Tab-separated table of C-alpha atoms and ligand atoms in Angstrom:
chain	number	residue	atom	x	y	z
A	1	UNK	CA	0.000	0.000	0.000
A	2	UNK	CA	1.349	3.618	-0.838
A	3	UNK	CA	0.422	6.953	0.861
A	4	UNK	CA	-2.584	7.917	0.260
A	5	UNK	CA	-4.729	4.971	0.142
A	6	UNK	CA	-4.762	1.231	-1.790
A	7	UNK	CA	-3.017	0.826	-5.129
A	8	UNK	CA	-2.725	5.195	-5.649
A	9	UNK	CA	-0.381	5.357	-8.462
A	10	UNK	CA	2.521	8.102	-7.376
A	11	UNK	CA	5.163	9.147	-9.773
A	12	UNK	CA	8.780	7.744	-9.090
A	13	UNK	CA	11.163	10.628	-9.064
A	14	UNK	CA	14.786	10.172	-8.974
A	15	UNK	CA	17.112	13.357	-8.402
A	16	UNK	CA	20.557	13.531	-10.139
A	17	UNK	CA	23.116	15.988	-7.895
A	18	UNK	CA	26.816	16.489	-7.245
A	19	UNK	CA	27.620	18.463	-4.685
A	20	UNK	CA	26.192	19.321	-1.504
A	21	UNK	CA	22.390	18.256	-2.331
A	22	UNK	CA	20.926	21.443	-0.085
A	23	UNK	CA	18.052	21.569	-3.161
A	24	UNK	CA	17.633	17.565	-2.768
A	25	UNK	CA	17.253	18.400	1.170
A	26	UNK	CA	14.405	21.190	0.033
A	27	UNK	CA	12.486	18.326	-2.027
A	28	UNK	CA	12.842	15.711	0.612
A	29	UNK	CA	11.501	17.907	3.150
A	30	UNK	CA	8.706	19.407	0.558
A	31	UNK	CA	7.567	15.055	0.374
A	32	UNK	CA	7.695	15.287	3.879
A	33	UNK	CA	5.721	17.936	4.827
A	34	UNK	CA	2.912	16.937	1.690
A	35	UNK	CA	4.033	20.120	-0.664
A	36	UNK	CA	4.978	17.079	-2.844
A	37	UNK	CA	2.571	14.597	-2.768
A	38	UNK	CA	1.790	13.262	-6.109
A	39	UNK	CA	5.343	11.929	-6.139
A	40	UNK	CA	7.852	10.226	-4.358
A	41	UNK	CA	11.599	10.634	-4.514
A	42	UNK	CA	12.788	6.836	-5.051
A	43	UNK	CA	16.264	7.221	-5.943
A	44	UNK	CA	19.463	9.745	-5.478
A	45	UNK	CA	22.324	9.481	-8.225
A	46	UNK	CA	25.148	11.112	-7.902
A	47	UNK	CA	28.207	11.728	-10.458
A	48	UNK	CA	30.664	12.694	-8.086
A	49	UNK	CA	31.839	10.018	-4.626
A	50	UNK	CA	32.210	13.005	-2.537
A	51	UNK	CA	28.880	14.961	-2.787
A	52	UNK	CA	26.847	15.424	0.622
A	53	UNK	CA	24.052	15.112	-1.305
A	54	UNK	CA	24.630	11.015	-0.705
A	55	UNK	CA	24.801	11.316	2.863
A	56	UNK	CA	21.780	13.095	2.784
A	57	UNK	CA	19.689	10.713	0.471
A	58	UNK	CA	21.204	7.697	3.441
A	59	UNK	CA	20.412	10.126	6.434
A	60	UNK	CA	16.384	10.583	4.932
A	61	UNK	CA	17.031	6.256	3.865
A	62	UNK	CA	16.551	7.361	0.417
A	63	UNK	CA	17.893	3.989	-2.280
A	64	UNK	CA	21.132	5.839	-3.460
A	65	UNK	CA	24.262	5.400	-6.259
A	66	UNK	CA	27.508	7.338	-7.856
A	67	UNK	CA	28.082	6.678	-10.691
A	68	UNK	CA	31.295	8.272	-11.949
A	69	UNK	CA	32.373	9.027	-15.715
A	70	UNK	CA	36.309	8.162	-14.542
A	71	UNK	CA	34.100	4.568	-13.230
A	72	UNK	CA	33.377	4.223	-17.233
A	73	UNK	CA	36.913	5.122	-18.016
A	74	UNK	CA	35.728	8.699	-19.190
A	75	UNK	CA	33.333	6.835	-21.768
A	76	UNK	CA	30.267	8.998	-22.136
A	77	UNK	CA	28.146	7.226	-23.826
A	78	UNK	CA	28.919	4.483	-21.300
A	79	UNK	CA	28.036	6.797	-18.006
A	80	UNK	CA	24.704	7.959	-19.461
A	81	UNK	CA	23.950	4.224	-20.024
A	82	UNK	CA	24.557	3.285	-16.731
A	83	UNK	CA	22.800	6.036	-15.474
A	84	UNK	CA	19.884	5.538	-17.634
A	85	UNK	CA	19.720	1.560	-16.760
A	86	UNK	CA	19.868	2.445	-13.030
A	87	UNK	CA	16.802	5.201	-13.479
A	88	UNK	CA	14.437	2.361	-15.647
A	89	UNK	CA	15.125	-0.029	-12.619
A	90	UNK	CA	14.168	2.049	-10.560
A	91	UNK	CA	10.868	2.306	-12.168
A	92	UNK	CA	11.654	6.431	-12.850
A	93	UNK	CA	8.810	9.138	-14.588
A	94	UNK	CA	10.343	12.059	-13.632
A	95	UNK	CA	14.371	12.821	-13.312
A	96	UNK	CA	15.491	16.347	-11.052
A	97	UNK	CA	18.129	18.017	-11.837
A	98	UNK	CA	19.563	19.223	-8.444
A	99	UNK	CA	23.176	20.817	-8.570
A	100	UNK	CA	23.805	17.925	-10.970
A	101	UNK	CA	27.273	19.348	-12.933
A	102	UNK	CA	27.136	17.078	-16.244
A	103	UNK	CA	25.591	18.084	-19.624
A	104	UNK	CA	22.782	15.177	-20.800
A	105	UNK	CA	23.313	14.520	-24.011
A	106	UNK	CA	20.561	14.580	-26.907
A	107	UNK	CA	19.704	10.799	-26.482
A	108	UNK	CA	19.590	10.950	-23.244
A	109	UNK	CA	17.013	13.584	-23.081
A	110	UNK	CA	15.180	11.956	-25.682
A	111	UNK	CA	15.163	8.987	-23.892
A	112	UNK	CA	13.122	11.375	-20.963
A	113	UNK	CA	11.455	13.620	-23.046
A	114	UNK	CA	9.224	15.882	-20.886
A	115	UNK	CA	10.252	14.108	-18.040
A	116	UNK	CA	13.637	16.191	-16.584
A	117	UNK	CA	13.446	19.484	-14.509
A	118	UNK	CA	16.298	21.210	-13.708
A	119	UNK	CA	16.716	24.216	-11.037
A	120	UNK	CA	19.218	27.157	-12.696
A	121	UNK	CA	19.752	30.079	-10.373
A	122	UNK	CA	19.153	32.973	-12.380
A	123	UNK	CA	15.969	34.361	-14.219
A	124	UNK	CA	16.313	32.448	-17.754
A	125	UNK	CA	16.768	34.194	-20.290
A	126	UNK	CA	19.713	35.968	-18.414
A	127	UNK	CA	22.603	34.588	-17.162
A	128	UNK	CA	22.524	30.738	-18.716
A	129	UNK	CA	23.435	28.456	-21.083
A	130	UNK	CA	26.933	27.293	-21.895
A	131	UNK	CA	29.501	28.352	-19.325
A	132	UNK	CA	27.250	29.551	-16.582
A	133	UNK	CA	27.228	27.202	-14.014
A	134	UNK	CA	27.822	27.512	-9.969
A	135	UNK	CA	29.372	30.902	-8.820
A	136	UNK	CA	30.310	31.959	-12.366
A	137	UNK	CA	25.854	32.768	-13.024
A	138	UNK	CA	26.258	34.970	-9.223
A	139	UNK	CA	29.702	36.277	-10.821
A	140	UNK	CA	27.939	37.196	-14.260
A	141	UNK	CA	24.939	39.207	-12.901
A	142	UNK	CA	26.809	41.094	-10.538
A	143	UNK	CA	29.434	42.013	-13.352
A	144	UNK	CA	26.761	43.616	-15.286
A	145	UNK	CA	24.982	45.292	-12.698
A	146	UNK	CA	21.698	44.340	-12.502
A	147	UNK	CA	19.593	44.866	-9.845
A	148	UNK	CA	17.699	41.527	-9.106
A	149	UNK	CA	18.214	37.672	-10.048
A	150	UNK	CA	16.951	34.939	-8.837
A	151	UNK	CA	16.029	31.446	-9.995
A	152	UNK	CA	14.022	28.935	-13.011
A	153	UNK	CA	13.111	25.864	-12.855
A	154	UNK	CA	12.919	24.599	-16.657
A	155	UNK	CA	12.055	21.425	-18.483
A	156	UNK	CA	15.456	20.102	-20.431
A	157	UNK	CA	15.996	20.481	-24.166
A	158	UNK	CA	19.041	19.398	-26.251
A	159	UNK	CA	19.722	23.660	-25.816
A	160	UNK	CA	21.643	24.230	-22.417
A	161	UNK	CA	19.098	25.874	-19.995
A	162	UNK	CA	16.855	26.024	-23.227
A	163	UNK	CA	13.335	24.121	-22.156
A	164	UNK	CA	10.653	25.667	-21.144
A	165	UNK	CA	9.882	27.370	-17.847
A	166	UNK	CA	7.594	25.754	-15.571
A	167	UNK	CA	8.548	28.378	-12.308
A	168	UNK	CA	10.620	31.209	-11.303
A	169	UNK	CA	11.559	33.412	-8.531
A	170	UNK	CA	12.808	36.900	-8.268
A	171	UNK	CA	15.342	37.502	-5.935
A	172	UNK	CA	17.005	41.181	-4.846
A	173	UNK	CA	20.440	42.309	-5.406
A	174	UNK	CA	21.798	44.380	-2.265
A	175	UNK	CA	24.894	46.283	-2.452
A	176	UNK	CA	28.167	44.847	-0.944
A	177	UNK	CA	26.951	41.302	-2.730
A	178	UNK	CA	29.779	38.713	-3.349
A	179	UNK	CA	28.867	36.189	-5.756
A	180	UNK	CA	28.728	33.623	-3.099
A	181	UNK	CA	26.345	35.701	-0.618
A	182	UNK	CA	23.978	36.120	-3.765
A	183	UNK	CA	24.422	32.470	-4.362
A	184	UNK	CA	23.603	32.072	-0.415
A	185	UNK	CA	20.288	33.811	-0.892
A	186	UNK	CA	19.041	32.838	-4.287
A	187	UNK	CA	19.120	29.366	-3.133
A	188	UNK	CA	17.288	30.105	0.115
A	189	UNK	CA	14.607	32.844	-1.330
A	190	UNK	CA	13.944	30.904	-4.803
A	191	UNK	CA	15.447	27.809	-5.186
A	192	UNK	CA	14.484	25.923	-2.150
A	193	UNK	CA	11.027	26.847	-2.797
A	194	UNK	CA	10.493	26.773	-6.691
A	195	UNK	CA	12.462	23.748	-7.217
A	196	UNK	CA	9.592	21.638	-4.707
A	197	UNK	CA	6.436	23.428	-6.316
A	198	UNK	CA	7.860	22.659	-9.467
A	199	UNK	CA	8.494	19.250	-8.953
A	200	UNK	CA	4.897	19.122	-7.544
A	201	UNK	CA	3.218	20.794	-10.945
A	202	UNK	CA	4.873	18.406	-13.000
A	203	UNK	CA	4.177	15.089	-11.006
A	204	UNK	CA	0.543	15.843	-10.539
A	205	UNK	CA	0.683	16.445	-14.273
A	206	UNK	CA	2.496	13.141	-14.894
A	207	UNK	CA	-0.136	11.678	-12.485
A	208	UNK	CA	-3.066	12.806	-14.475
A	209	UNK	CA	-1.607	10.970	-17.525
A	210	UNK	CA	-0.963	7.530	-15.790
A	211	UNK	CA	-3.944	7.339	-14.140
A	212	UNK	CA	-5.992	7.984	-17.907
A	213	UNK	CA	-3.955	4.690	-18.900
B	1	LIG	C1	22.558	25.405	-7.047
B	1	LIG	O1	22.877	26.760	-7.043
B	1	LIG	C2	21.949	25.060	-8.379
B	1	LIG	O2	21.127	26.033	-8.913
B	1	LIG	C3	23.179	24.919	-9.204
B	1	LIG	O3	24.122	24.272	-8.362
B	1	LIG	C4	23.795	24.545	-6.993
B	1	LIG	C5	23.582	23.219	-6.318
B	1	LIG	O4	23.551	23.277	-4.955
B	1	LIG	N1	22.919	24.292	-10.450
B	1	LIG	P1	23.129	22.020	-4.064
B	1	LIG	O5	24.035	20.849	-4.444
B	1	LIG	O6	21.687	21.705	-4.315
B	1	LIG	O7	23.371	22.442	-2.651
């Protein structure tokens, strides 16, 4: 029996991450506390041995892996197939992006079309695609001055930060900002918050179509 009463269907979301998994912490919590509640997060994959994120996903007793490209001696097309068998046994409908540092490639996102979200921390169309990644989108927007940011949470295309937008959050610009205090609060105002309603939106979505089957 799953939450919510006999035989409910639920949508099997598995979050890719890297680093210190404070966005997979938001969308645990978010199940948690029923903000997400027409899916369940039923695996954490990780391309890097030495992200948090894993400890979280075994602290919350989350199914976990890393999978490492250097483990597929720098093959690509061999990491995204072990990556991609892992997410089908694991039953997956909807892949999150969360802090997860490798580029997907077209079949890969073929393979999932509709079906992966990822969290960038500016306001798309600004500050994204190729090249802006981690500090360097903070770095970028205070370099040319603007006076607020703050996060999108996208569908994935073959076009880097190219999908369309499913949420974002405006976040302020206060003078004195470092690229790592606006990193600091564009997580906490907009990340941590549209990255859960997002995934939310899109499972109840994904719901609606597996329960018409
Ligand atoms: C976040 O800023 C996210 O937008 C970016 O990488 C960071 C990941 O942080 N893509 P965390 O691993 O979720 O703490």
């Amino acid at each position: 029996m799953t939450k919510g009463g006999k035989n409910k269907k639920i949508i099997n979301i598995a979050v890719l991450v890297s680093g210190g998994g404070t966005n997979l912490q938001a969308l645990i919590d978010a199940e948690r506390s029923g903000i997400i509640k027409s899916g369940s997060i039923k695996l954490v994959l990780s391309n890097n041995r030495n992200a948090y994120a894993l400890t979280r996903a075994e602290n919350a007793g989350i199914p976990h892996d890393c999978i490492t490209k250097s483990d597929c001696g720098g093959d690509v097309k061999l990491f995204e197939k072990r990556l991609m068998d892992r997410l089908d046994e694991a039953g997956t409908d909807l892949i999150i992006l969360a802090g997860f540092m490798s580029i997907l490639s077209a079949d890969f996102i073929e393979h999932y079309r509709d079906r992966i979200i990822n969290v960038h921390p500016s306001l798309i169309p600004s500050f994204c695609g190729q090249g802006f990644y981690g500090l360097k989108v903070h770095e970028a927007a205070l370099e040319y001055g603007v006076k607020v940011t703050g996060a999108t949470v996208h569908f994935v295309n073959e076009i880097p930060d190219g999908g369309r937008i499913i949420l974002q959050k405006a976040v302020k610009i206060h003078d004195g900002d470092t690229p790592e205090k606006l990193q600091k609060r564009v997580m906490k105002q907009a990340e941590w918050k549209i990255l859960p309603e997002a995934a939310e939106i899109v499972s109840a979505e994904l719901l609606k179509g597996k329960e018409d089957h």
